[in-house]
Each structure stands twice: as structure tokens, then as C-alpha cells.
Amino acid sequence: MSGSTTAFVFPAFVRDYHDDKSLQIEGFHDHFHRQLNLASEIVDHDISFFHPENQTFLDHELRTQYIAFIYGSSISDILVERGILPKLLCGYSMGIYAALVHGGALSFENGLRLIRKAFQEISYTTMAGRFGMAGIIGLQEPDIKAILETLPNVEITNQNSTYSFVLSGHQYDLETALDAARKEGAFHARMLNVTVPYHSHLLKSAALQFAKFVYTLDIRSLKFPLISVLSQEVILSKEDIKTELVENLYKHFNWHATQVKMLTMGIDQFIECGPGRSLKKNSKFIEGNYQFLSMNEALES
């Protein structure tokens, strides 16, 4: 790891804890539980009962975001304590909050409040319908766009690789798109475990309400630059951070292009600051001379 140019990347959610070996990492348990207890006082008392083996909250979208945020904050802090510093930060979707906390733009407490407020505004906006997200692997973008020509309530909201895409929209239309994708030859086409159409135009009104809260907070300039998953531009200023927070709710992002951009900027080591390996798995489809480490691999090396 010595001599590497490192980016810390922060996932949005936790899908499972099969790869989580955090209890084996010295100092992690105490750090994580200090932050977990603080979070339980600020946003949700019940998350204090979290345990990766018997109380995961994987069926609760908001609590899953809180837990992913706390993992990201704890892991990145411990990495720095061990002398591993990032050149760049990047938040995958809602991972932006943990990235901004680590970069010093937000306090830990305000990161939690932003997650809660965003979810509240999104819930108000989507309460009258059934929405969601879906993943398709095995088709190229033109193939998916052809499927969506007759489904205006579904849109491609993220590209993970040349053959891996995420869609957001109305649930019924998403299921119709998935059926068509399977017939077209996709070898993976399924709904994701979320009920919110993140990164779609359907959340623009929620984002406008969320913006009112964002502009009340004390947001500072970043200590480490953040790369935008929306534009692939480097963000440092307070005003750019506020804009990114708001637009991150309803604008499409491109993880594939973002990782490629980081490679062109000299990054040769990515560390996933979360308990899983979802971002590492995505990276195997991206060519380049780099290594992508899970939390366990980074902290055990």
C-alpha cells in the first residue's frame, strides 16, 4: 500500500454483511459503536440495536443508509489513523454524505440530519405511488434505451460498467422493462431492494425542498477534494458542495465514468469504505493498472 495514490469510495447502502469482518479489525468495534450511539441520540434510537449478525435493518431503507454512513465514517477515520490518506473522495449515490463528513465539509451530526431530511422529503414526494430501482447486466446502453422508448416513467440513472446499468421509476414500468431486458438477452435483470427512484426526475420536487434545509447548514470547504459522480468534476468549494448535495437526489450519475476519471487523475488504489464489496465487484469490469480493496483488505494489510 506504500506509495499508492488512494481514493476513498463510500457506498450508499449495505446489501448484506457476508463479507463483513469488521470485528477482526483492531479498534473498529469501539469507534463504530461510539458513532452508532451518537447517531441513536440524534436521529433514531432503535439503530443502537444494530448487529451485523442478528439485527441488520436490511429491510429498513433509512436505517440501512444510517448504518452505511456510520461504517463509512468509522472506516475512513481508522484508515487515516493508520497513516492511509486519500488523494480523492467519492460517494457512490447517497454515499456522498459520508464522503463529505470525512472531507471535513460536514459534521458527523449534520451528515445524519441530511440523510434523514432527504429521506423525509423523498417520502413525501413518492407517498402516492409505487416506485423503485432495478439493475440490468448484459445489455448495452442502446439496447436499454430502445426498451425504454415506450416507458417514459423509467430512466437509466446510473452506469456501473459497459454492460451494467441501474434504472429508476414506477415499479410496474420497471418490471415491464426487466421482462423486456430478459427477452433481449440480459443475464441479470432484477428489482433492487429500495422503494425510491433515486437519481430520477421524479425526485426533483423533493430536491427543491431538501435544498432549503441544505442552505441552513454550516458547510465548510473540503480538506480532501471530492469527485462528482454526476459530472466527474472535482469539487472543493462550499457552494459547489451545496449544489452537489441537492442535484444528487434527482440527477443521473455515472459510476463507470467516475472511476475511469479517477484513474486518469493518477489514482491507483481504491478503498471501499463500507462492510461489503459491491463497488469492488463493479470495478472488475473497468480496465486499468490499479487495485481495489475492501475495508477488510485495506485494514488487514
PDB file of C-alpha atoms in Angstrom:
ATOM      1  CA  MET A   1       0.000   0.000   0.000  1.00  0.00           C
ATOM      2  CA  SER A   2       3.015   2.245   0.439  1.00  0.00           C
ATOM      3  CA  GLY A   3       3.445   4.688  -2.430  1.00  0.00           C
ATOM      4  CA  SER A   4      -0.098   4.250  -3.707  1.00  0.00           C
ATOM      5  CA  THR A   5      -2.303   7.175  -4.695  1.00  0.00           C
ATOM      6  CA  THR A   6      -5.549   6.408  -2.935  1.00  0.00           C
ATOM      7  CA  ALA A   7      -9.221   7.256  -3.296  1.00  0.00           C
ATOM      8  CA  PHE A   8     -11.712   6.525  -0.525  1.00  0.00           C
ATOM      9  CA  VAL A   9     -15.060   5.496  -2.040  1.00  0.00           C
ATOM     10  CA  PHE A  10     -18.225   5.366   0.032  1.00  0.00           C
ATOM     11  CA  PRO A  11     -21.178   3.092  -0.850  1.00  0.00           C
ATOM     12  CA  ALA A  12     -24.769   4.260  -0.467  1.00  0.00           C
ATOM     13  CA  PHE A  13     -26.331   1.213   1.153  1.00  0.00           C
ATOM     14  CA  VAL A  14     -25.451  -2.110   2.710  1.00  0.00           C
ATOM     15  CA  ARG A  15     -26.801  -5.115   0.805  1.00  0.00           C
ATOM     16  CA  ASP A  16     -25.596  -7.789   3.230  1.00  0.00           C
ATOM     17  CA  TYR A  17     -22.913  -8.449   5.813  1.00  0.00           C
ATOM     18  CA  HIS A  18     -21.500 -11.694   4.387  1.00  0.00           C
ATOM     19  CA  ASP A  19     -18.123 -10.071   3.732  1.00  0.00           C
ATOM     20  CA  ASP A  20     -18.025  -8.043   6.930  1.00  0.00           C
ATOM     21  CA  LYS A  21     -15.042  -8.947   9.090  1.00  0.00           C
ATOM     22  CA  SER A  22     -15.002  -5.669  10.989  1.00  0.00           C
ATOM     23  CA  LEU A  23     -14.948  -7.367  14.395  1.00  0.00           C
ATOM     24  CA  GLN A  24     -11.488  -8.685  13.498  1.00  0.00           C
ATOM     25  CA  ILE A  25     -10.121  -5.189  12.894  1.00  0.00           C
ATOM     26  CA  GLU A  26      -8.410  -3.665  15.902  1.00  0.00           C
ATOM     27  CA  GLY A  27     -10.159  -0.538  17.160  1.00  0.00           C
ATOM     28  CA  PHE A  28     -13.089  -0.738  14.757  1.00  0.00           C
ATOM     29  CA  HIS A  29     -15.695  -2.009  17.205  1.00  0.00           C
ATOM     30  CA  ASP A  30     -15.183   0.774  19.749  1.00  0.00           C
ATOM     31  CA  HIS A  31     -15.049   3.511  17.093  1.00  0.00           C
ATOM     32  CA  PHE A  32     -18.132   2.228  15.285  1.00  0.00           C
ATOM     33  CA  HIS A  33     -20.196   1.905  18.460  1.00  0.00           C
ATOM     34  CA  ARG A  34     -19.290   5.378  19.673  1.00  0.00           C
ATOM     35  CA  GLN A  35     -20.678   6.754  16.426  1.00  0.00           C
ATOM     36  CA  LEU A  36     -23.636   4.359  16.445  1.00  0.00           C
ATOM     37  CA  ASN A  37     -24.622   5.511  19.937  1.00  0.00           C
ATOM     38  CA  LEU A  38     -24.293   9.158  18.926  1.00  0.00           C
ATOM     39  CA  ALA A  39     -26.465   8.517  15.876  1.00  0.00           C
ATOM     40  CA  SER A  40     -29.091   6.841  18.044  1.00  0.00           C
ATOM     41  CA  GLU A  41     -29.328  10.037  20.107  1.00  0.00           C
ATOM     42  CA  ILE A  42     -29.626  12.302  17.058  1.00  0.00           C
ATOM     43  CA  VAL A  43     -31.840  10.506  14.539  1.00  0.00           C
ATOM     44  CA  ASP A  44     -33.163   7.109  15.623  1.00  0.00           C
ATOM     45  CA  HIS A  45     -32.889   5.402  18.993  1.00  0.00           C
ATOM     46  CA  ASP A  46     -33.511   1.946  17.555  1.00  0.00           C
ATOM     47  CA  ILE A  47     -30.347   1.837  15.446  1.00  0.00           C
ATOM     48  CA  SER A  48     -28.425   1.359  18.706  1.00  0.00           C
ATOM     49  CA  PHE A  49     -29.631  -2.275  18.486  1.00  0.00           C
ATOM     50  CA  PHE A  50     -27.797  -2.860  15.203  1.00  0.00           C
ATOM     51  CA  HIS A  51     -25.714  -6.014  14.927  1.00  0.00           C
ATOM     52  CA  PRO A  52     -24.315  -7.395  11.633  1.00  0.00           C
ATOM     53  CA  GLU A  53     -25.399 -10.945  12.503  1.00  0.00           C
ATOM     54  CA  ASN A  54     -28.811 -10.668  14.145  1.00  0.00           C
ATOM     55  CA  GLN A  55     -30.194  -7.126  13.729  1.00  0.00           C
ATOM     56  CA  THR A  56     -29.175  -5.778  10.343  1.00  0.00           C
ATOM     57  CA  PHE A  57     -32.121  -3.490   9.450  1.00  0.00           C
ATOM     58  CA  LEU A  58     -31.699  -4.567   5.813  1.00  0.00           C
ATOM     59  CA  ASP A  59     -35.473  -4.302   5.380  1.00  0.00           C
ATOM     60  CA  HIS A  60     -35.488  -0.647   6.525  1.00  0.00           C
ATOM     61  CA  GLU A  61     -34.171   1.735   3.862  1.00  0.00           C
ATOM     62  CA  LEU A  62     -33.473   4.720   6.098  1.00  0.00           C
ATOM     63  CA  ARG A  63     -31.718   2.756   8.837  1.00  0.00           C
ATOM     64  CA  THR A  64     -29.662   0.961   6.214  1.00  0.00           C
ATOM     65  CA  GLN A  65     -28.472   4.368   4.993  1.00  0.00           C
ATOM     66  CA  TYR A  66     -27.580   5.398   8.536  1.00  0.00           C
ATOM     67  CA  ILE A  67     -25.588   2.197   9.076  1.00  0.00           C
ATOM     68  CA  ALA A  68     -23.729   2.546   5.765  1.00  0.00           C
ATOM     69  CA  PHE A  69     -22.916   6.147   6.703  1.00  0.00           C
ATOM     70  CA  ILE A  70     -21.563   5.122  10.125  1.00  0.00           C
ATOM     71  CA  TYR A  71     -19.476   2.324   8.616  1.00  0.00           C
ATOM     72  CA  GLY A  72     -18.021   4.734   6.083  1.00  0.00           C
ATOM     73  CA  SER A  73     -17.197   7.337   8.694  1.00  0.00           C
ATOM     74  CA  SER A  74     -15.608   4.789  11.043  1.00  0.00           C
ATOM     75  CA  ILE A  75     -13.568   3.004   8.386  1.00  0.00           C
ATOM     76  CA  SER A  76     -12.192   6.179   6.828  1.00  0.00           C
ATOM     77  CA  ASP A  77     -11.222   7.545  10.251  1.00  0.00           C
ATOM     78  CA  ILE A  78      -9.341   4.373  11.120  1.00  0.00           C
ATOM     79  CA  LEU A  79      -7.567   4.368   7.749  1.00  0.00           C
ATOM     80  CA  VAL A  80      -6.284   7.879   8.422  1.00  0.00           C
ATOM     81  CA  GLU A  81      -5.252   6.900  11.960  1.00  0.00           C
ATOM     82  CA  ARG A  82      -3.128   4.197  10.346  1.00  0.00           C
ATOM     83  CA  GLY A  83      -1.489   6.692   8.012  1.00  0.00           C
ATOM     84  CA  ILE A  84      -3.508   5.926   4.879  1.00  0.00           C
ATOM     85  CA  LEU A  85      -4.588   9.273   3.429  1.00  0.00           C
ATOM     86  CA  PRO A  86      -6.808   9.824   0.386  1.00  0.00           C
ATOM     87  CA  LYS A  87      -5.980  11.999  -2.573  1.00  0.00           C
ATOM     88  CA  LEU A  88      -9.642  11.915  -3.601  1.00  0.00           C
ATOM     89  CA  LEU A  89     -13.008  11.163  -2.015  1.00  0.00           C
ATOM     90  CA  CYS A  90     -16.034   9.856  -3.839  1.00  0.00           C
ATOM     91  CA  GLY A  91     -19.525   8.959  -2.690  1.00  0.00           C
ATOM     92  CA  TYR A  92     -21.499   6.433  -4.718  1.00  0.00           C
ATOM     93  CA  SER A  93     -25.032   7.882  -4.799  1.00  0.00           C
ATOM     94  CA  MET A  94     -26.077   8.532  -1.181  1.00  0.00           C
ATOM     95  CA  GLY A  95     -22.533   7.716  -0.091  1.00  0.00           C
ATOM     96  CA  ILE A  96     -21.879  11.414  -0.643  1.00  0.00           C
ATOM     97  CA  TYR A  97     -22.760  12.202   2.986  1.00  0.00           C
ATOM     98  CA  ALA A  98     -20.015  10.021   4.482  1.00  0.00           C
ATOM     99  CA  ALA A  99     -17.546  11.348   1.904  1.00  0.00           C
ATOM    100  CA  LEU A 100     -18.311  14.948   2.873  1.00  0.00           C
ATOM    101  CA  VAL A 101     -18.009  14.186   6.581  1.00  0.00           C
ATOM    102  CA  HIS A 102     -14.620  12.597   6.071  1.00  0.00           C
ATOM    103  CA  GLY A 103     -13.540  15.549   3.969  1.00  0.00           C
ATOM    104  CA  GLY A 104     -14.438  17.952   6.782  1.00  0.00           C
ATOM    105  CA  ALA A 105     -17.233  19.736   4.906  1.00  0.00           C
ATOM    106  CA  LEU A 106     -19.913  18.394   7.254  1.00  0.00           C
ATOM    107  CA  SER A 107     -20.027  17.407  10.885  1.00  0.00           C
ATOM    108  CA  PHE A 108     -20.980  13.803  11.614  1.00  0.00           C
ATOM    109  CA  GLU A 109     -24.206  15.066  13.192  1.00  0.00           C
ATOM    110  CA  ASN A 110     -25.191  17.125  10.160  1.00  0.00           C
ATOM    111  CA  GLY A 111     -24.434  14.210   7.858  1.00  0.00           C
ATOM    112  CA  LEU A 112     -27.051  12.198   9.745  1.00  0.00           C
ATOM    113  CA  ARG A 113     -29.528  15.069   9.610  1.00  0.00           C
ATOM    114  CA  LEU A 114     -29.079  15.393   5.853  1.00  0.00           C
ATOM    115  CA  ILE A 115     -29.787  11.689   5.347  1.00  0.00           C
ATOM    116  CA  ARG A 116     -32.944  11.976   7.448  1.00  0.00           C
ATOM    117  CA  LYS A 117     -34.155  15.147   5.746  1.00  0.00           C
ATOM    118  CA  ALA A 118     -33.550  13.811   2.244  1.00  0.00           C
ATOM    119  CA  PHE A 119     -35.460  10.647   3.059  1.00  0.00           C
ATOM    120  CA  GLN A 120     -38.342  12.624   4.572  1.00  0.00           C
ATOM    121  CA  GLU A 121     -38.713  14.851   1.520  1.00  0.00           C
ATOM    122  CA  ILE A 122     -38.443  11.878  -0.827  1.00  0.00           C
ATOM    123  CA  SER A 123     -41.096  10.016   1.171  1.00  0.00           C
ATOM    124  CA  TYR A 124     -43.496  12.954   0.919  1.00  0.00           C
ATOM    125  CA  THR A 125     -42.955  13.146  -2.840  1.00  0.00           C
ATOM    126  CA  THR A 126     -43.420   9.429  -3.516  1.00  0.00           C
ATOM    127  CA  MET A 127     -46.131   8.556  -0.993  1.00  0.00           C
ATOM    128  CA  ALA A 128     -48.888   8.438  -3.630  1.00  0.00           C
ATOM    129  CA  GLY A 129     -47.245   5.853  -5.880  1.00  0.00           C
ATOM    130  CA  ARG A 130     -45.125   2.720  -6.067  1.00  0.00           C
ATOM    131  CA  PHE A 131     -41.569   3.320  -7.188  1.00  0.00           C
ATOM    132  CA  GLY A 132     -38.228   1.612  -7.138  1.00  0.00           C
ATOM    133  CA  MET A 133     -34.946   0.852  -8.866  1.00  0.00           C
ATOM    134  CA  ALA A 134     -33.696  -2.059 -10.938  1.00  0.00           C
ATOM    135  CA  GLY A 135     -30.414  -3.436 -12.206  1.00  0.00           C
ATOM    136  CA  ILE A 136     -29.697  -4.838 -15.655  1.00  0.00           C
ATOM    137  CA  ILE A 137     -26.471  -6.630 -16.583  1.00  0.00           C
ATOM    138  CA  GLY A 138     -25.652  -7.960 -20.020  1.00  0.00           C
ATOM    139  CA  LEU A 139     -27.101  -5.320 -22.335  1.00  0.00           C
ATOM    140  CA  GLN A 140     -25.542  -2.163 -23.729  1.00  0.00           C
ATOM    141  CA  GLU A 141     -26.992   1.303 -23.314  1.00  0.00           C
ATOM    142  CA  PRO A 142     -28.635   1.497 -26.790  1.00  0.00           C
ATOM    143  CA  ASP A 143     -30.438  -1.804 -26.104  1.00  0.00           C
ATOM    144  CA  ILE A 144     -31.885  -0.485 -22.842  1.00  0.00           C
ATOM    145  CA  LYS A 145     -32.830   2.868 -24.345  1.00  0.00           C
ATOM    146  CA  ALA A 146     -34.769   1.035 -27.054  1.00  0.00           C
ATOM    147  CA  ILE A 147     -36.714  -0.839 -24.370  1.00  0.00           C
ATOM    148  CA  LEU A 148     -37.488   2.395 -22.539  1.00  0.00           C
ATOM    149  CA  GLU A 149     -38.841   4.217 -25.598  1.00  0.00           C
ATOM    150  CA  THR A 150     -42.370   3.174 -24.629  1.00  0.00           C
ATOM    151  CA  LEU A 151     -41.793   3.530 -20.869  1.00  0.00           C
ATOM    152  CA  PRO A 152     -41.433   7.266 -20.140  1.00  0.00           C
ATOM    153  CA  ASN A 153     -41.664   6.712 -16.384  1.00  0.00           C
ATOM    154  CA  VAL A 154     -38.422   4.715 -16.335  1.00  0.00           C
ATOM    155  CA  GLU A 155     -34.956   6.136 -16.923  1.00  0.00           C
ATOM    156  CA  ILE A 156     -31.353   4.967 -16.804  1.00  0.00           C
ATOM    157  CA  THR A 157     -29.958   6.626 -13.700  1.00  0.00           C
ATOM    158  CA  ASN A 158     -26.518   5.053 -13.414  1.00  0.00           C
ATOM    159  CA  GLN A 159     -23.969   3.127 -15.449  1.00  0.00           C
ATOM    160  CA  ASN A 160     -21.673   0.825 -13.470  1.00  0.00           C
ATOM    161  CA  SER A 161     -19.855  -0.597 -16.484  1.00  0.00           C
ATOM    162  CA  THR A 162     -20.279  -1.057 -20.229  1.00  0.00           C
ATOM    163  CA  TYR A 163     -22.859  -3.796 -19.615  1.00  0.00           C
ATOM    164  CA  SER A 164     -24.253  -2.855 -16.190  1.00  0.00           C
ATOM    165  CA  PHE A 165     -26.955  -0.247 -15.624  1.00  0.00           C
ATOM    166  CA  VAL A 166     -29.346   0.953 -12.935  1.00  0.00           C
ATOM    167  CA  LEU A 167     -32.869   2.125 -13.722  1.00  0.00           C
ATOM    168  CA  SER A 168     -35.306   4.182 -11.629  1.00  0.00           C
ATOM    169  CA  GLY A 169     -39.014   4.813 -11.993  1.00  0.00           C
ATOM    170  CA  HIS A 170     -42.512   3.492 -11.398  1.00  0.00           C
ATOM    171  CA  GLN A 171     -42.454  -0.090 -10.149  1.00  0.00           C
ATOM    172  CA  TYR A 172     -44.882  -1.543 -12.709  1.00  0.00           C
ATOM    173  CA  ASP A 173     -42.965   0.020 -15.594  1.00  0.00           C
ATOM    174  CA  LEU A 174     -39.655  -1.156 -14.160  1.00  0.00           C
ATOM    175  CA  GLU A 175     -40.952  -4.719 -14.062  1.00  0.00           C
ATOM    176  CA  THR A 176     -42.082  -4.350 -17.679  1.00  0.00           C
ATOM    177  CA  ALA A 177     -38.579  -3.124 -18.606  1.00  0.00           C
ATOM    178  CA  LEU A 178     -36.966  -6.057 -16.800  1.00  0.00           C
ATOM    179  CA  ASP A 179     -39.158  -8.571 -18.647  1.00  0.00           C
ATOM    180  CA  ALA A 180     -38.144  -6.987 -21.943  1.00  0.00           C
ATOM    181  CA  ALA A 181     -34.467  -6.989 -20.935  1.00  0.00           C
ATOM    182  CA  ARG A 182     -34.568 -10.709 -20.166  1.00  0.00           C
ATOM    183  CA  LYS A 183     -36.142 -11.399 -23.565  1.00  0.00           C
ATOM    184  CA  GLU A 184     -33.413  -9.264 -25.137  1.00  0.00           C
ATOM    185  CA  GLY A 185     -30.752 -11.478 -23.548  1.00  0.00           C
ATOM    186  CA  ALA A 186     -29.781  -9.790 -20.277  1.00  0.00           C
ATOM    187  CA  PHE A 187     -28.337 -12.395 -17.930  1.00  0.00           C
ATOM    188  CA  HIS A 188     -29.234 -10.373 -14.830  1.00  0.00           C
ATOM    189  CA  ALA A 189     -32.350  -8.226 -14.541  1.00  0.00           C
ATOM    190  CA  ARG A 190     -33.974  -7.675 -11.153  1.00  0.00           C
ATOM    191  CA  MET A 191     -35.549  -5.147  -8.855  1.00  0.00           C
ATOM    192  CA  LEU A 192     -33.321  -3.623  -6.167  1.00  0.00           C
ATOM    193  CA  ASN A 193     -34.312  -3.575  -2.532  1.00  0.00           C
ATOM    194  CA  VAL A 194     -35.364   0.077  -2.476  1.00  0.00           C
ATOM    195  CA  THR A 195     -38.741   1.775  -2.908  1.00  0.00           C
ATOM    196  CA  VAL A 196     -37.377   5.148  -4.010  1.00  0.00           C
ATOM    197  CA  PRO A 197     -36.496   6.206  -7.592  1.00  0.00           C
ATOM    198  CA  TYR A 198     -33.165   7.788  -6.650  1.00  0.00           C
ATOM    199  CA  HIS A 199     -31.434   9.997  -9.231  1.00  0.00           C
ATOM    200  CA  SER A 200     -34.554  10.395 -11.362  1.00  0.00           C
ATOM    201  CA  HIS A 201     -36.543  13.459 -12.408  1.00  0.00           C
ATOM    202  CA  LEU A 202     -39.343  12.129 -10.174  1.00  0.00           C
ATOM    203  CA  LEU A 203     -37.445  13.481  -7.162  1.00  0.00           C
ATOM    204  CA  LYS A 204     -36.842  16.997  -8.427  1.00  0.00           C
ATOM    205  CA  SER A 205     -39.584  18.498  -6.238  1.00  0.00           C
ATOM    206  CA  ALA A 206     -38.159  16.659  -3.220  1.00  0.00           C
ATOM    207  CA  ALA A 207     -34.734  18.067  -4.042  1.00  0.00           C
ATOM    208  CA  LEU A 208     -36.085  21.615  -4.114  1.00  0.00           C
ATOM    209  CA  GLN A 209     -37.477  21.181  -0.596  1.00  0.00           C
ATOM    210  CA  PHE A 210     -34.272  19.471   0.528  1.00  0.00           C
ATOM    211  CA  ALA A 211     -32.284  22.468  -0.769  1.00  0.00           C
ATOM    212  CA  LYS A 212     -33.952  24.739   1.787  1.00  0.00           C
ATOM    213  CA  PHE A 213     -32.502  22.583   4.560  1.00  0.00           C
ATOM    214  CA  VAL A 214     -29.076  22.251   2.912  1.00  0.00           C
ATOM    215  CA  TYR A 215     -28.658  26.028   2.827  1.00  0.00           C
ATOM    216  CA  THR A 216     -29.291  26.325   6.589  1.00  0.00           C
ATOM    217  CA  LEU A 217     -26.311  24.132   7.484  1.00  0.00           C
ATOM    218  CA  ASP A 218     -22.742  25.017   8.291  1.00  0.00           C
ATOM    219  CA  ILE A 219     -20.892  23.584   5.299  1.00  0.00           C
ATOM    220  CA  ARG A 220     -17.146  24.055   5.109  1.00  0.00           C
ATOM    221  CA  SER A 221     -14.590  23.717   2.346  1.00  0.00           C
ATOM    222  CA  LEU A 222     -13.143  20.253   1.857  1.00  0.00           C
ATOM    223  CA  LYS A 223      -9.781  19.120   3.215  1.00  0.00           C
ATOM    224  CA  PHE A 224      -9.612  16.463   0.504  1.00  0.00           C
ATOM    225  CA  PRO A 225     -11.147  17.011  -2.941  1.00  0.00           C
ATOM    226  CA  LEU A 226     -14.370  15.218  -3.838  1.00  0.00           C
ATOM    227  CA  ILE A 227     -15.063  13.980  -7.344  1.00  0.00           C
ATOM    228  CA  SER A 228     -18.650  14.325  -8.513  1.00  0.00           C
ATOM    229  CA  VAL A 229     -20.392  11.174  -9.733  1.00  0.00           C
ATOM    230  CA  LEU A 230     -22.777  13.487 -11.627  1.00  0.00           C
ATOM    231  CA  SER A 231     -20.266  15.489 -13.661  1.00  0.00           C
ATOM    232  CA  GLN A 232     -16.889  13.802 -12.935  1.00  0.00           C
ATOM    233  CA  GLU A 233     -15.581  17.229 -11.918  1.00  0.00           C
ATOM    234  CA  VAL A 234     -13.544  17.890  -8.767  1.00  0.00           C
ATOM    235  CA  ILE A 235     -15.442  19.719  -6.033  1.00  0.00           C
ATOM    236  CA  LEU A 236     -13.843  21.834  -3.316  1.00  0.00           C
ATOM    237  CA  SER A 237     -15.894  24.978  -2.661  1.00  0.00           C
ATOM    238  CA  LYS A 238     -18.806  25.308  -0.247  1.00  0.00           C
ATOM    239  CA  GLU A 239     -21.207  26.460  -2.964  1.00  0.00           C
ATOM    240  CA  ASP A 240     -20.323  23.539  -5.212  1.00  0.00           C
ATOM    241  CA  ILE A 241     -20.868  21.147  -2.304  1.00  0.00           C
ATOM    242  CA  LYS A 242     -24.368  22.526  -1.690  1.00  0.00           C
ATOM    243  CA  THR A 243     -25.240  22.222  -5.361  1.00  0.00           C
ATOM    244  CA  GLU A 244     -23.948  18.656  -5.484  1.00  0.00           C
ATOM    245  CA  LEU A 245     -25.971  17.644  -2.414  1.00  0.00           C
ATOM    246  CA  VAL A 246     -29.201  18.885  -3.958  1.00  0.00           C
ATOM    247  CA  GLU A 247     -28.637  17.643  -7.501  1.00  0.00           C
ATOM    248  CA  ASN A 248     -27.512  14.248  -6.224  1.00  0.00           C
ATOM    249  CA  LEU A 249     -31.132  13.395  -5.399  1.00  0.00           C
ATOM    250  CA  TYR A 250     -32.593  13.783  -8.884  1.00  0.00           C
ATOM    251  CA  LYS A 251     -29.814  13.809 -11.483  1.00  0.00           C
ATOM    252  CA  HIS A 252     -28.345  10.755 -13.203  1.00  0.00           C
ATOM    253  CA  PHE A 253     -24.849   9.647 -12.258  1.00  0.00           C
ATOM    254  CA  ASN A 254     -22.221   7.507 -13.928  1.00  0.00           C
ATOM    255  CA  TRP A 255     -20.046   5.366 -11.698  1.00  0.00           C
ATOM    256  CA  HIS A 256     -18.151   3.854 -14.619  1.00  0.00           C
ATOM    257  CA  ALA A 257     -17.120   7.259 -15.980  1.00  0.00           C
ATOM    258  CA  THR A 258     -16.267   8.455 -12.468  1.00  0.00           C
ATOM    259  CA  GLN A 259     -13.886   5.597 -11.745  1.00  0.00           C
ATOM    260  CA  VAL A 260     -12.282   5.977 -15.175  1.00  0.00           C
ATOM    261  CA  LYS A 261     -11.803   9.705 -14.482  1.00  0.00           C
ATOM    262  CA  MET A 262     -10.127   8.937 -11.158  1.00  0.00           C
ATOM    263  CA  LEU A 263      -7.756   6.556 -12.927  1.00  0.00           C
ATOM    264  CA  THR A 264      -6.774   9.301 -15.367  1.00  0.00           C
ATOM    265  CA  MET A 265      -6.067  11.534 -12.363  1.00  0.00           C
ATOM    266  CA  GLY A 266      -3.451   9.079 -11.110  1.00  0.00           C
ATOM    267  CA  ILE A 267      -5.441   7.042  -8.612  1.00  0.00           C
ATOM    268  CA  ASP A 268      -4.056   3.523  -8.438  1.00  0.00           C
ATOM    269  CA  GLN A 269      -5.731   2.323  -5.259  1.00  0.00           C
ATOM    270  CA  PHE A 270      -9.403   2.450  -4.298  1.00  0.00           C
ATOM    271  CA  ILE A 271     -10.615   1.575  -0.821  1.00  0.00           C
ATOM    272  CA  GLU A 272     -14.295   0.780  -0.327  1.00  0.00           C
ATOM    273  CA  CYS A 273     -15.328   2.353   2.973  1.00  0.00           C
ATOM    274  CA  GLY A 274     -18.207   0.025   3.753  1.00  0.00           C
ATOM    275  CA  PRO A 275     -18.801  -3.510   5.038  1.00  0.00           C
ATOM    276  CA  GLY A 276     -19.467  -5.034   1.615  1.00  0.00           C
ATOM    277  CA  ARG A 277     -17.691  -5.416  -1.706  1.00  0.00           C
ATOM    278  CA  SER A 278     -20.287  -4.104  -4.159  1.00  0.00           C
ATOM    279  CA  LEU A 279     -18.090  -1.306  -5.530  1.00  0.00           C
ATOM    280  CA  LYS A 280     -15.108  -3.624  -5.723  1.00  0.00           C
ATOM    281  CA  LYS A 281     -17.206  -6.094  -7.734  1.00  0.00           C
ATOM    282  CA  ASN A 282     -18.202  -3.335 -10.148  1.00  0.00           C
ATOM    283  CA  SER A 283     -14.560  -2.426 -10.664  1.00  0.00           C
ATOM    284  CA  LYS A 284     -13.606  -5.783 -12.207  1.00  0.00           C
ATOM    285  CA  PHE A 285     -15.193  -4.606 -15.465  1.00  0.00           C
ATOM    286  CA  ILE A 286     -13.008  -1.484 -15.616  1.00  0.00           C
ATOM    287  CA  GLU A 287      -9.582  -1.882 -17.177  1.00  0.00           C
ATOM    288  CA  GLY A 288      -6.509  -0.246 -15.685  1.00  0.00           C
ATOM    289  CA  ASN A 289      -3.434  -0.677 -13.538  1.00  0.00           C
ATOM    290  CA  TYR A 290      -4.924  -0.339 -10.056  1.00  0.00           C
ATOM    291  CA  GLN A 291      -6.097  -2.280  -7.036  1.00  0.00           C
ATOM    292  CA  PHE A 292      -9.498  -2.066  -5.405  1.00  0.00           C
ATOM    293  CA  LEU A 293      -9.542  -3.040  -1.751  1.00  0.00           C
ATOM    294  CA  SER A 294     -12.419  -3.882   0.541  1.00  0.00           C
ATOM    295  CA  MET A 295     -12.407  -2.449   4.041  1.00  0.00           C
ATOM    296  CA  ASN A 296     -11.010  -5.701   5.443  1.00  0.00           C
ATOM    297  CA  GLU A 297      -8.237  -5.974   2.883  1.00  0.00           C
ATOM    298  CA  ALA A 298      -7.182  -2.359   3.447  1.00  0.00           C
ATOM    299  CA  LEU A 299      -7.117  -2.568   7.231  1.00  0.00           C
ATOM    300  CA  GLU A 300      -5.578  -6.005   7.468  1.00  0.00           C
ATOM    301  CA  SER A 301      -2.721  -5.277   5.031  1.00  0.00           C
TER     302      SER A 301
END
